[in-house]
PDB file of C-alpha atoms in Angstrom:
ATOM      1  CA  MET A   7      -1.607  89.165  82.253  1.00 60.00           C
ATOM      2  CA  ASP A   8      -3.520  86.689  84.500  1.00 71.00           C
ATOM      3  CA  ILE A   9      -1.141  84.667  86.666  1.00 81.00           C
ATOM      4  CA  ILE A  10      -1.565  80.323  85.135  1.00 83.00           C
ATOM      5  CA  ILE A  11      -2.398  77.116  87.844  1.00 92.00           C
ATOM      6  CA  GLY A  12       0.729  75.340  87.160  1.00 89.00           C
ATOM      7  CA  GLN A  13       2.926  78.315  85.456  1.00 92.00           C
ATOM      8  CA  GLU A  14       6.595  79.330  86.784  1.00 94.00           C
ATOM      9  CA  ILE A  15       6.945  82.663  88.334  1.00 93.00           C
ATOM     10  CA  GLY A  16      11.132  82.595  88.898  1.00 93.00           C
ATOM     11  CA  GLU A  17      12.334  80.208  91.614  1.00 96.00           C
ATOM     12  CA  TYR A  18       8.169  78.657  92.007  1.00 98.00           C
ATOM     13  CA  ARG A  19       5.619  77.395  90.909  1.00 97.00           C
ATOM     14  CA  THR A  20       1.804  78.089  91.419  1.00 97.00           C
ATOM     15  CA  GLU A  21      -0.310  75.744  92.569  1.00 97.00           C
ATOM     16  CA  SER A  22      -3.786  77.033  93.189  1.00 97.00           C
ATOM     17  CA  LEU A  23      -5.418  79.924  93.842  1.00 95.00           C
ATOM     18  CA  VAL A  24      -6.411  80.964  96.940  1.00 94.00           C
ATOM     19  CA  ALA A  25      -8.948  84.115  97.239  1.00 91.00           C
ATOM     20  CA  ARG A  26      -8.744  87.038  94.672  1.00 90.00           C
ATOM     21  CA  GLY A  27      -8.613  90.564  97.126  1.00 84.00           C
ATOM     22  CA  THR A  28      -9.257  94.152  95.997  1.00 83.00           C
ATOM     23  CA  ASN A  29      -6.012  94.791  94.290  1.00 89.00           C
ATOM     24  CA  SER A  30      -4.331  91.607  94.241  1.00 93.00           C
ATOM     25  CA  THR A  31      -4.243  87.771  94.163  1.00 95.00           C
ATOM     26  CA  ILE A  32      -3.604  85.264  95.929  1.00 95.00           C
ATOM     27  CA  TYR A  33      -2.274  81.860  94.654  1.00 96.00           C
ATOM     28  CA  ARG A  34      -0.839  78.451  96.953  1.00 97.00           C
ATOM     29  CA  GLY A  35       2.791  77.874  95.339  1.00 98.00           C
ATOM     30  CA  THR A  36       5.882  75.683  95.639  1.00 98.00           C
ATOM     31  CA  HIS A  37       9.462  76.831  95.763  1.00 98.00           C
ATOM     32  CA  LEU A  38      10.795  74.328  92.508  1.00 97.00           C
ATOM     33  CA  LEU A  39      13.916  72.930  93.904  1.00 96.00           C
ATOM     34  CA  MET A  40      13.447  72.853  97.755  1.00 95.00           C
ATOM     35  CA  GLY A  41       9.984  72.172  97.737  1.00 96.00           C
ATOM     36  CA  GLU A  42       8.634  74.574 100.447  1.00 97.00           C
ATOM     37  CA  GLU A  43       4.977  76.025 100.012  1.00 98.00           C
ATOM     38  CA  VAL A  44       4.313  79.533  99.414  1.00 98.00           C
ATOM     39  CA  CYS A  45       2.107  82.218  99.434  1.00 98.00           C
ATOM     40  CA  LEU A  46       2.549  84.095  95.923  1.00 98.00           C
ATOM     41  CA  LYS A  47       1.044  87.597  96.670  1.00 97.00           C
ATOM     42  CA  ARG A  48       0.409  89.651  93.322  1.00 96.00           C
ATOM     43  CA  TYR A  49      -0.446  92.765  93.219  1.00 96.00           C
ATOM     44  CA  ASP A  50      -2.638  94.039  90.403  1.00 94.00           C
ATOM     45  CA  LEU A  51      -0.852  96.106  87.264  1.00 91.00           C
ATOM     46  CA  ASP A  52      -2.338  99.551  88.812  1.00 90.00           C
ATOM     47  CA  ILE A  53      -1.376  99.699  92.309  1.00 91.00           C
ATOM     48  CA  LYS A  54       1.605 101.634  92.306  1.00 90.00           C
ATOM     49  CA  PRO A  55       5.555  99.714  93.429  1.00 93.00           C
ATOM     50  CA  ALA A  56       5.503 101.505  96.880  1.00 91.00           C
ATOM     51  CA  ILE A  57       2.346  99.025  98.271  1.00 92.00           C
ATOM     52  CA  PRO A  58       5.074  95.891  97.521  1.00 95.00           C
ATOM     53  CA  ILE A  59       7.813  96.838  98.442  1.00 95.00           C
ATOM     54  CA  GLY A  60       6.407  98.723 101.196  1.00 93.00           C
ATOM     55  CA  GLU A  61       4.886  95.349 101.733  1.00 96.00           C
ATOM     56  CA  ALA A  62       7.961  93.067 101.509  1.00 97.00           C
ATOM     57  CA  ASP A  63      10.257  95.559 103.590  1.00 96.00           C
ATOM     58  CA  VAL A  64       7.899  95.605 106.860  1.00 97.00           C
ATOM     59  CA  LEU A  65       7.461  91.569 106.499  1.00 98.00           C
ATOM     60  CA  SER A  66      11.391  90.614 105.818  1.00 98.00           C
ATOM     61  CA  ARG A  67      12.408  93.180 109.015  1.00 97.00           C
ATOM     62  CA  LEU A  68       9.774  91.402 111.854  1.00 98.00           C
ATOM     63  CA  GLN A  69      10.318  89.014 112.879  1.00 97.00           C
ATOM     64  CA  HIS A  70       7.323  87.022 114.953  1.00 97.00           C
ATOM     65  CA  THR A  71       4.926  83.253 114.920  1.00 95.00           C
ATOM     66  CA  GLU A  72       2.263  85.091 114.186  1.00 97.00           C
ATOM     67  CA  ILE A  73       3.103  86.782 111.026  1.00 98.00           C
ATOM     68  CA  PRO A  74       4.156  85.152 107.694  1.00 97.00           C
ATOM     69  CA  LYS A  75       7.432  84.444 106.904  1.00 98.00           C
ATOM     70  CA  PHE A  76       8.449  86.808 104.075  1.00 98.00           C
ATOM     71  CA  ARG A  77      11.218  84.306 101.036  1.00 98.00           C
ATOM     72  CA  ASN A  78      11.591  87.260  97.959  1.00 98.00           C
ATOM     73  CA  LEU A  79       9.358  90.055  95.996  1.00 98.00           C
ATOM     74  CA  LEU A  80       9.327  89.430  92.313  1.00 97.00           C
ATOM     75  CA  SER A  81       8.732  91.714  90.035  1.00 95.00           C
ATOM     76  CA  LEU A  82       7.474  90.472  86.853  1.00 94.00           C
ATOM     77  CA  LYS A  83       7.213  91.049  83.170  1.00 91.00           C
ATOM     78  CA  ASP A  84       3.959  92.899  83.086  1.00 91.00           C
ATOM     79  CA  ASP A  85       5.490  95.393  85.762  1.00 92.00           C
ATOM     80  CA  SER A  86       3.531  93.652  88.306  1.00 94.00           C
ATOM     81  CA  TYR A  87       5.213  92.532  91.396  1.00 97.00           C
ATOM     82  CA  VAL A  88       4.570  89.299  93.937  1.00 97.00           C
ATOM     83  CA  VAL A  89       5.205  89.315  97.715  1.00 98.00           C
ATOM     84  CA  VAL A  90       6.485  85.175  98.444  1.00 98.00           C
ATOM     85  CA  THR A  91       5.410  84.673 102.126  1.00 98.00           C
ATOM     86  CA  HIS A  92       5.389  81.152 103.439  1.00 97.00           C
ATOM     87  CA  PHE A  93       2.263  79.375 103.142  1.00 97.00           C
ATOM     88  CA  VAL A  94      -0.032  79.402 106.004  1.00 93.00           C
ATOM     89  CA  SER A  95      -3.056  77.144 106.156  1.00 89.00           C
ATOM     90  CA  GLY A  96      -6.073  79.107 107.853  1.00 92.00           C
ATOM     91  CA  SER A  97      -9.402  80.745 107.531  1.00 93.00           C
ATOM     92  CA  PRO A  98     -10.189  83.717 108.138  1.00 95.00           C
ATOM     93  CA  LEU A  99     -11.923  85.332 110.291  1.00 96.00           C
ATOM     94  CA  GLY A 100     -14.445  86.897 108.324  1.00 93.00           C
ATOM     95  CA  GLN A 101     -15.161  83.822 106.403  1.00 91.00           C
ATOM     96  CA  ALA A 102     -16.470  82.285 109.467  1.00 91.00           C
ATOM     97  CA  VAL A 103     -17.861  83.898 111.059  1.00 93.00           C
ATOM     98  CA  GLN A 104     -20.099  84.455 108.174  1.00 88.00           C
ATOM     99  CA  LYS A 105     -20.158  80.185 107.399  1.00 88.00           C
ATOM    100  CA  HIS A 106     -21.388  80.046 111.008  1.00 88.00           C
ATOM    101  CA  GLY A 107     -22.924  83.268 112.934  1.00 91.00           C
ATOM    102  CA  ASN A 108     -22.069  84.334 116.305  1.00 93.00           C
ATOM    103  CA  MET A 109     -18.582  83.342 117.842  1.00 94.00           C
ATOM    104  CA  ASP A 110     -18.220  81.819 121.076  1.00 94.00           C
ATOM    105  CA  PRO A 111     -17.496  84.862 123.103  1.00 96.00           C
ATOM    106  CA  GLU A 112     -14.660  82.549 124.775  1.00 95.00           C
ATOM    107  CA  ILE A 113     -13.105  81.481 121.719  1.00 93.00           C
ATOM    108  CA  VAL A 114     -13.767  85.272 120.730  1.00 95.00           C
ATOM    109  CA  ALA A 115     -11.049  85.999 123.864  1.00 96.00           C
ATOM    110  CA  SER A 116      -8.304  83.683 122.785  1.00 94.00           C
ATOM    111  CA  PHE A 117      -8.123  85.662 119.479  1.00 96.00           C
ATOM    112  CA  LEU A 118      -7.716  88.715 121.689  1.00 98.00           C
ATOM    113  CA  GLU A 119      -5.419  87.327 123.382  1.00 97.00           C
ATOM    114  CA  ARG A 120      -2.816  86.731 120.348  1.00 97.00           C
ATOM    115  CA  MET A 121      -4.381  89.329 118.048  1.00 98.00           C
ATOM    116  CA  LEU A 122      -2.612  91.345 121.789  1.00 99.00           C
ATOM    117  CA  HIS A 123       0.727  90.149 122.275  1.00 98.00           C
ATOM    118  CA  LEU A 124       0.802  90.620 118.074  1.00 99.00           C
ATOM    119  CA  LEU A 125       0.626  94.523 118.657  1.00 99.00           C
ATOM    120  CA  ARG A 126       2.895  94.623 121.653  1.00 99.00           C
ATOM    121  CA  TYR A 127       5.366  93.230 119.279  1.00 99.00           C
ATOM    122  CA  MET A 128       4.590  95.297 116.462  1.00 98.00           C
ATOM    123  CA  HIS A 129       4.142  98.876 118.017  1.00 98.00           C
ATOM    124  CA  VAL A 130       5.829  98.594 121.424  1.00 97.00           C
ATOM    125  CA  ASP A 131       8.814  96.446 120.511  1.00 97.00           C
ATOM    126  CA  GLN A 132       9.202  97.574 116.456  1.00 97.00           C
ATOM    127  CA  ARG A 133       7.326 100.227 115.894  1.00 96.00           C
ATOM    128  CA  CYS A 134       5.013  99.294 113.337  1.00 97.00           C
ATOM    129  CA  VAL A 135       1.260  99.682 112.021  1.00 96.00           C
ATOM    130  CA  HIS A 136      -0.827  97.509 110.390  1.00 96.00           C
ATOM    131  CA  GLY A 137      -3.053  99.790 109.277  1.00 95.00           C
ATOM    132  CA  ASP A 138      -5.656  96.949 107.957  1.00 96.00           C
ATOM    133  CA  ILE A 139      -7.218  94.605 110.383  1.00 98.00           C
ATOM    134  CA  LYS A 140      -9.745  92.493 109.812  1.00 97.00           C
ATOM    135  CA  PRO A 141     -11.182  89.348 110.638  1.00 97.00           C
ATOM    136  CA  GLU A 142     -10.259  88.677 106.361  1.00 95.00           C
ATOM    137  CA  HIS A 143      -6.612  89.237 107.267  1.00 96.00           C
ATOM    138  CA  ILE A 144      -6.752  87.013 110.864  1.00 98.00           C
ATOM    139  CA  LEU A 145      -6.163  83.716 109.903  1.00 97.00           C
ATOM    140  CA  ALA A 146      -6.987  80.718 112.623  1.00 94.00           C
ATOM    141  CA  ARG A 147      -5.857  78.123 112.957  1.00 87.00           C
ATOM    142  CA  THR A 148      -7.265  74.389 114.615  1.00 80.00           C
ATOM    143  CA  ASP A 149      -4.768  74.312 117.402  1.00 79.00           C
ATOM    144  CA  HIS A 150      -6.274  78.402 118.358  1.00 78.00           C
ATOM    145  CA  SER A 151      -3.105  79.716 116.991  1.00 90.00           C
ATOM    146  CA  ILE A 152      -3.581  82.719 114.599  1.00 96.00           C
ATOM    147  CA  THR A 153      -1.371  84.608 111.462  1.00 97.00           C
ATOM    148  CA  LEU A 154      -1.777  88.110 110.559  1.00 98.00           C
ATOM    149  CA  VAL A 155      -1.556  88.846 106.614  1.00 97.00           C
ATOM    150  CA  GLY A 156      -3.199  91.749 104.621  1.00 94.00           C
ATOM    151  CA  PHE A 157       0.110  94.221 105.125  1.00 95.00           C
ATOM    152  CA  GLY A 158      -0.049  96.390 102.418  1.00 91.00           C
ATOM    153  CA  VAL A 159       0.286 100.154 104.320  1.00 91.00           C
ATOM    154  CA  ALA A 160       1.913  98.687 107.083  1.00 94.00           C
ATOM    155  CA  GLU A 161       4.713 100.926 108.649  1.00 91.00           C
ATOM    156  CA  PHE A 162       6.647 101.142 110.226  1.00 90.00           C
ATOM    157  CA  SER A 163       8.164 104.274 112.532  1.00 80.00           C
ATOM    158  CA  SER A 164      11.600 105.864 113.546  1.00 55.00           C
ATOM    159  CA  GLY A 165       9.816 109.149 114.870  1.00 47.00           C
ATOM    160  CA  ASN A 166       7.004 110.153 113.132  1.00 48.00           C
ATOM    161  CA  TRP A 167       4.678 108.012 111.581  1.00 46.00           C
ATOM    162  CA  GLU A 168       4.047 108.537 107.650  1.00 50.00           C
ATOM    163  CA  LYS A 169       0.475 108.724 105.837  1.00 56.00           C
ATOM    164  CA  ASN A 170      -2.257 106.850 106.154  1.00 54.00           C
ATOM    165  CA  ARG A 171      -1.863 104.685 102.764  1.00 63.00           C
ATOM    166  CA  GLY A 172      -5.575 102.772 102.826  1.00 70.00           C
ATOM    167  CA  TRP A 173      -7.846 101.003 104.882  1.00 78.00           C
ATOM    168  CA  THR A 174     -11.192  99.177 105.628  1.00 87.00           C
ATOM    169  CA  ASP A 175     -14.324 101.361 105.908  1.00 86.00           C
ATOM    170  CA  LEU A 176     -15.906  99.192 108.621  1.00 90.00           C
ATOM    171  CA  PHE A 177     -12.444  98.337 111.466  1.00 94.00           C
ATOM    172  CA  ALA A 178     -10.845 101.750 110.418  1.00 93.00           C
ATOM    173  CA  PRO A 179     -11.845 104.948 113.601  1.00 94.00           C
ATOM    174  CA  PRO A 180     -12.473 108.142 111.864  1.00 92.00           C
ATOM    175  CA  GLU A 181      -8.937 109.327 112.562  1.00 93.00           C
ATOM    176  CA  GLN A 182      -7.589 107.337 109.786  1.00 92.00           C
ATOM    177  CA  VAL A 183     -11.230 107.597 107.812  1.00 89.00           C
ATOM    178  CA  GLU A 184     -10.119 111.360 107.142  1.00 89.00           C
ATOM    179  CA  GLY A 185      -6.415 110.862 106.220  1.00 86.00           C
ATOM    180  CA  ARG A 186      -4.011 111.249 109.450  1.00 88.00           C
ATOM    181  CA  PRO A 187      -0.991 109.360 109.896  1.00 87.00           C
ATOM    182  CA  LEU A 188      -0.921 106.013 110.745  1.00 90.00           C
ATOM    183  CA  VAL A 189      -1.031 105.345 114.563  1.00 93.00           C
ATOM    184  CA  PRO A 190      -1.264 102.490 116.994  1.00 96.00           C
ATOM    185  CA  GLN A 191      -4.182 103.351 118.055  1.00 96.00           C
ATOM    186  CA  MET A 192      -6.007 102.962 115.100  1.00 96.00           C
ATOM    187  CA  ASP A 193      -4.775  98.707 115.073  1.00 98.00           C
ATOM    188  CA  LEU A 194      -6.347  98.824 118.745  1.00 98.00           C
ATOM    189  CA  TYR A 195      -9.530 100.262 117.474  1.00 97.00           C
ATOM    190  CA  ALA A 196     -10.048  98.360 114.804  1.00 97.00           C
ATOM    191  CA  LEU A 197      -8.911  95.274 116.375  1.00 98.00           C
ATOM    192  CA  GLY A 198     -11.689  95.657 118.849  1.00 97.00           C
ATOM    193  CA  MET A 199     -14.126  96.024 115.973  1.00 95.00           C
ATOM    194  CA  SER A 200     -13.084  92.595 114.165  1.00 96.00           C
ATOM    195  CA  MET A 201     -14.035  91.062 117.584  1.00 97.00           C
ATOM    196  CA  VAL A 202     -17.433  92.761 118.150  1.00 96.00           C
ATOM    197  CA  TYR A 203     -18.096  91.871 114.416  1.00 96.00           C
ATOM    198  CA  LEU A 204     -17.115  87.739 115.686  1.00 96.00           C
ATOM    199  CA  LEU A 205     -19.512  88.518 118.344  1.00 96.00           C
ATOM    200  CA  CYS A 206     -22.208  89.443 116.731  1.00 94.00           C
ATOM    201  CA  GLY A 207     -21.975  87.379 113.581  1.00 93.00           C
ATOM    202  CA  GLY A 208     -21.294  89.275 111.106  1.00 87.00           C
ATOM    203  CA  ASN A 209     -24.659  91.565 111.885  1.00 84.00           C
ATOM    204  CA  GLU A 210     -23.619  95.383 110.470  1.00 82.00           C
ATOM    205  CA  GLU A 211     -25.800  96.470 111.800  1.00 79.00           C
ATOM    206  CA  GLN A 212     -25.607  95.725 115.153  1.00 79.00           C
ATOM    207  CA  PHE A 213     -21.857  95.600 115.077  1.00 78.00           C
ATOM    208  CA  LYS A 214     -21.623  99.193 113.616  1.00 76.00           C
ATOM    209  CA  ASN A 215     -24.023 100.690 116.876  1.00 73.00           C
ATOM    210  CA  GLY A 216     -21.404  98.402 118.395  1.00 71.00           C
ATOM    211  CA  GLU A 217     -23.586  96.972 120.480  1.00 80.00           C
ATOM    212  CA  ILE A 218     -21.983  94.104 122.404  1.00 90.00           C
ATOM    213  CA  PRO A 219     -24.469  90.795 122.432  1.00 91.00           C
ATOM    214  CA  ASP A 220     -25.732  90.439 125.869  1.00 91.00           C
ATOM    215  CA  GLU A 221     -23.826  86.661 126.273  1.00 94.00           C
ATOM    216  CA  VAL A 222     -20.451  88.432 126.059  1.00 97.00           C
ATOM    217  CA  PRO A 223     -19.335  88.752 130.161  1.00 98.00           C
ATOM    218  CA  ASP A 224     -19.068  92.790 131.746  1.00 98.00           C
ATOM    219  CA  PRO A 225     -15.675  92.189 131.880  1.00 98.00           C
ATOM    220  CA  MET A 226     -14.670  91.208 128.341  1.00 98.00           C
ATOM    221  CA  GLY A 227     -17.646  93.911 126.925  1.00 97.00           C
ATOM    222  CA  ARG A 228     -16.529  97.187 129.029  1.00 97.00           C
ATOM    223  CA  PHE A 229     -12.626  96.159 128.202  1.00 98.00           C
ATOM    224  CA  LEU A 230     -13.577  96.370 124.208  1.00 97.00           C
ATOM    225  CA  SER A 231     -15.803  99.299 124.800  1.00 96.00           C
ATOM    226  CA  ARG A 232     -12.346 100.834 125.721  1.00 96.00           C
ATOM    227  CA  LEU A 233     -10.897  99.620 122.478  1.00 97.00           C
ATOM    228  CA  VAL A 234     -13.602 101.012 119.866  1.00 95.00           C
ATOM    229  CA  MET A 235     -13.572 104.634 121.243  1.00 95.00           C
ATOM    230  CA  LYS A 236     -14.171 106.996 118.804  1.00 94.00           C
ATOM    231  CA  ASP A 237     -12.529 109.529 120.197  1.00 96.00           C
ATOM    232  CA  PRO A 238      -8.880 108.119 120.701  1.00 95.00           C
ATOM    233  CA  ALA A 239      -7.793 110.146 123.394  1.00 95.00           C
ATOM    234  CA  LYS A 240     -11.024 108.684 124.853  1.00 96.00           C
ATOM    235  CA  ARG A 241      -8.788 105.112 124.145  1.00 97.00           C
ATOM    236  CA  LEU A 242      -7.288 102.332 125.166  1.00 98.00           C
ATOM    237  CA  ASN A 243      -3.087 102.441 124.584  1.00 97.00           C
ATOM    238  CA  TRP A 244      -0.418 101.018 125.438  1.00 98.00           C
ATOM    239  CA  THR A 245       1.218 104.701 126.870  1.00 96.00           C
ATOM    240  CA  GLN A 246      -1.709 103.466 129.826  1.00 95.00           C
ATOM    241  CA  MET A 247      -0.950  99.734 130.363  1.00 97.00           C
ATOM    242  CA  ASP A 248       0.252  96.819 128.862  1.00 98.00           C
ATOM    243  CA  LEU A 249      -2.887  95.894 127.108  1.00 99.00           C
ATOM    244  CA  PHE A 250      -2.081  92.167 126.969  1.00 98.00           C
ATOM    245  CA  LYS A 251      -1.201  91.671 130.296  1.00 98.00           C
ATOM    246  CA  GLU A 252      -4.340  93.495 131.144  1.00 98.00           C
ATOM    247  CA  TRP A 253      -6.495  91.709 129.074  1.00 98.00           C
ATOM    248  CA  VAL A 254      -4.979  88.007 130.495  1.00 98.00           C
ATOM    249  CA  GLU A 255      -6.281  88.903 133.336  1.00 98.00           C
ATOM    250  CA  ILE A 256      -9.575  89.874 131.816  1.00 98.00           C
ATOM    251  CA  ARG A 257      -9.692  86.736 130.410  1.00 97.00           C
ATOM    252  CA  PHE A 258      -9.650  84.618 133.661  1.00 97.00           C
ATOM    253  CA  GLU A 259     -11.896  86.573 135.827  1.00 97.00           C
ATOM    254  CA  CYS A 260     -14.432  86.133 132.769  1.00 97.00           C
ATOM    255  CA  PHE A 261     -13.407  82.754 131.476  1.00 95.00           C
ATOM    256  CA  LYS A 262     -12.293  80.940 134.920  1.00 91.00           C
ATOM    257  CA  ARG A 263      -8.639  79.482 132.590  1.00 89.00           C
ATOM    258  CA  SER A 264      -6.368  80.669 130.850  1.00 81.00           C
ATOM    259  CA  THR A 265      -6.625  78.444 127.458  1.00 80.00           C
ATOM    260  CA  THR A 266      -9.163  77.371 125.603  1.00 73.00           C
ATOM    261  CA  GLU A 267      -9.734  73.941 124.737  1.00 63.00           C
ATOM    262  CA  GLY A 268     -10.903  72.138 121.323  1.00 56.00           C
ATOM    263  CA  LYS A 269     -11.162  71.729 118.325  1.00 49.00           C
ATOM    264  CA  LEU A 270     -12.386  74.949 116.806  1.00 56.00           C
ATOM    265  CA  LEU A 271     -15.765  73.531 114.954  1.00 50.00           C
ATOM    266  CA  PHE A 272     -15.360  76.756 112.149  1.00 55.00           C
ATOM    267  CA  LEU A 273     -12.790  75.182 110.393  1.00 52.00           C
TER     268      LEU A 273
END
């Protein structure tokens, strides 16, 4: 049963359709009493309850400015589930690059820095793997901040990473496609591929071959190349170094400044 715009769902009212994904539909909504703007992610009926329940569990335990704040998990009368988070206005990087083409390397460098800061929190501090990082799951805002969404296959680990539950072929590393358990290196590969995708303007042939455009500074290109190594043993990881700090230094070497000013023209 489709949700109708204006329909009341528990404590919330749907206001508009935001997007349709492969296994869910996302709506902008409002809390009926508080007036808070929220995101309502309704999973399709054929999705096992473990997926939305798992996403709700992950989001409720992660506390970071660039992760949506968890609000609620609803079970509807038709047995579908709705994950409720605070609403984040932003442009998915996948849509932005499809519309505007190649993204400026300095802008991509800024996004990479923010994502590495976030992944350091997730991987090192919280032992959580996202499992499906891609441009469509990274929302950019006019102040250059980002929000990571799409936590449907994300998992925590207390020692042994759990079974791999899904991925996106274009951005997942070979070992994830083979069905191996989730580990942080998979997120790092997907992040690297996402950044290369932005630099290539969504050109899939160039992107699949791992070609980095000539206008990308050499230190940046070398760092990205080490993120997207097919062999996980050769790929950059957190046990080797603090990747966030390493990237901050490389970014400054490339662009001679640590901040990127001005409006993002694709927003």
